[in-house]
Amino acid sequence: MSSTRTATADDLVAEFNLNAVQAESDLKPFRFLWASKADPNRRMTMQHMEGLNVWPLMAAADNGDAAAMAGIFRVALGDEHWEEFRKTPLPQYKLKALFKAYQKHSGQEPGESLASSDS
């Protein structure tokens, strides 16, 4: 009997090496102040937008723009800090200003989102 050889992953040619891709910027975190009753100078830190895990962002984007924005903040802050962030009431105008500043810090154009299905 003759056996046929099947190629293993190491034998296959790759058209693109995703493992070798590096960020184009230094991915510095974004820091902002958001007072709570207990801490008037509370500092919050979000991961750089370009470094966020895209899978939960894309899932949140399926539920519209507001859900996409909330998904970005949740992933950027991390679960523990997200819960802390949500304990203080947040007017919409402040959320919009925060998101614009975060986009600018991350090198994104206003209105552009990593969670957008059109990008």
Protein backbone atom coordinates (compact mmCIF):
# COMPACT_ATOMS: atom_id res chain seq x y z
CA MET A 1 0.00 0.00 0.00
CA SER A 2 1.18 3.42 -0.78
CA SER A 3 0.65 6.24 1.65
CA THR A 4 -0.02 9.79 0.68
CA ARG A 5 1.68 12.54 2.51
CA THR A 6 -0.44 15.41 3.75
CA ALA A 7 1.19 18.74 4.42
CA THR A 8 1.42 19.97 7.96
CA ALA A 9 1.00 23.62 8.87
CA ASP A 10 4.79 24.07 8.81
CA ASP A 11 4.94 22.79 5.23
CA LEU A 12 2.38 25.27 3.91
CA VAL A 13 3.25 28.63 2.43
CA ALA A 14 1.67 31.57 4.25
CA GLU A 15 0.62 34.60 2.24
CA PHE A 16 0.64 36.78 5.35
CA ASN A 17 2.25 36.46 8.77
CA LEU A 18 -0.12 38.05 11.26
CA ASN A 19 2.30 37.14 14.06
CA ALA A 20 4.84 39.62 12.65
CA VAL A 21 2.47 42.63 12.57
CA GLN A 22 3.46 45.43 14.94
CA ALA A 23 1.49 48.48 16.01
CA GLU A 24 2.31 51.67 14.12
CA SER A 25 2.11 53.75 17.29
CA ASP A 26 3.37 53.18 20.84
CA LEU A 27 -0.14 52.34 22.19
CA LYS A 28 0.17 54.58 25.25
CA PRO A 29 -2.82 54.32 27.60
CA PHE A 30 -5.37 57.13 27.78
CA ARG A 31 -5.88 58.68 31.21
CA PHE A 32 -8.70 60.96 32.33
CA LEU A 33 -10.20 62.37 35.51
CA TRP A 34 -13.72 61.38 36.54
CA ALA A 35 -14.72 62.43 40.04
CA SER A 36 -16.78 60.25 42.32
CA LYS A 37 -18.22 61.20 45.72
CA ALA A 38 -15.41 59.31 47.41
CA ASP A 39 -12.60 60.66 45.19
CA PRO A 40 -12.83 64.08 43.52
CA ASN A 41 -9.52 63.44 41.70
CA ARG A 42 -10.15 59.87 40.59
CA ARG A 43 -8.01 58.90 37.61
CA MET A 44 -9.21 56.34 35.12
CA THR A 45 -7.03 54.62 32.51
CA MET A 46 -8.09 53.04 29.24
CA GLN A 47 -5.98 50.90 26.95
CA HIS A 48 -5.06 52.53 23.64
CA MET A 49 -7.92 51.98 21.16
CA GLU A 50 -5.63 50.29 18.61
CA GLY A 51 -4.63 47.64 21.17
CA LEU A 52 -8.17 46.55 22.13
CA ASN A 53 -9.39 43.01 21.53
CA VAL A 54 -11.70 43.39 18.52
CA TRP A 55 -13.96 40.37 19.15
CA PRO A 56 -16.11 41.91 21.92
CA LEU A 57 -16.10 45.23 20.03
CA MET A 58 -17.56 43.65 16.92
CA ALA A 59 -20.19 41.84 18.98
CA ALA A 60 -21.19 45.13 20.64
CA ALA A 61 -21.32 46.91 17.25
CA ASP A 62 -24.07 44.52 16.13
CA ASN A 63 -26.35 46.34 18.59
CA GLY A 64 -25.84 49.87 17.20
CA ASP A 65 -23.61 52.89 17.76
CA ALA A 66 -24.36 53.39 21.46
CA ALA A 67 -23.65 49.73 22.20
CA ALA A 68 -20.46 49.92 20.14
CA MET A 69 -19.27 52.94 22.14
CA ALA A 70 -20.12 51.24 25.43
CA GLY A 71 -18.32 48.11 24.21
CA ILE A 72 -15.19 50.12 23.46
CA PHE A 73 -15.23 51.74 26.91
CA ARG A 74 -15.87 48.41 28.63
CA VAL A 75 -12.96 46.68 26.88
CA ALA A 76 -10.65 49.71 27.22
CA LEU A 77 -11.31 50.11 30.95
CA GLY A 78 -11.47 46.41 31.79
CA ASP A 79 -14.36 44.82 33.67
CA GLU A 80 -13.40 46.00 37.16
CA HIS A 81 -12.81 49.63 36.16
CA TRP A 82 -15.86 49.60 33.86
CA GLU A 83 -18.08 48.76 36.83
CA GLU A 84 -16.43 51.52 38.88
CA PHE A 85 -16.83 54.00 35.98
CA ARG A 86 -20.55 53.22 35.75
CA LYS A 87 -21.21 53.92 39.44
CA THR A 88 -21.08 57.68 38.81
CA PRO A 89 -23.90 59.15 36.66
CA LEU A 90 -22.57 60.32 33.30
CA PRO A 91 -24.34 62.91 31.12
CA GLN A 92 -24.32 62.16 27.40
CA TYR A 93 -22.42 65.37 26.53
CA LYS A 94 -19.54 64.25 28.76
CA LEU A 95 -19.53 60.77 27.26
CA LYS A 96 -19.32 62.27 23.75
CA ALA A 97 -16.46 64.58 24.79
CA LEU A 98 -14.61 61.68 26.43
CA PHE A 99 -15.01 59.50 23.34
CA LYS A 100 -13.75 62.28 21.03
CA ALA A 101 -10.70 62.84 23.24
CA TYR A 102 -10.04 59.08 23.34
CA GLN A 103 -10.33 58.84 19.55
CA LYS A 104 -7.93 61.75 19.11
CA HIS A 105 -5.45 60.18 21.54
CA SER A 106 -5.68 56.92 19.59
CA GLY A 107 -5.23 58.57 16.18
CA GLN A 108 -8.78 57.84 15.05
CA GLU A 109 -10.87 60.28 13.05
CA PRO A 110 -14.09 61.48 14.73
CA GLY A 111 -16.88 59.06 13.91
CA GLU A 112 -14.42 56.30 13.02
CA SER A 113 -14.65 53.23 15.20
CA LEU A 114 -12.72 49.99 15.43
CA ALA A 115 -16.07 48.31 15.97
CA SER A 116 -17.41 49.58 12.67
CA SER A 117 -18.30 46.84 10.23
CA ASP A 118 -17.50 49.16 7.30
CA SER A 119 -13.80 49.48 8.09
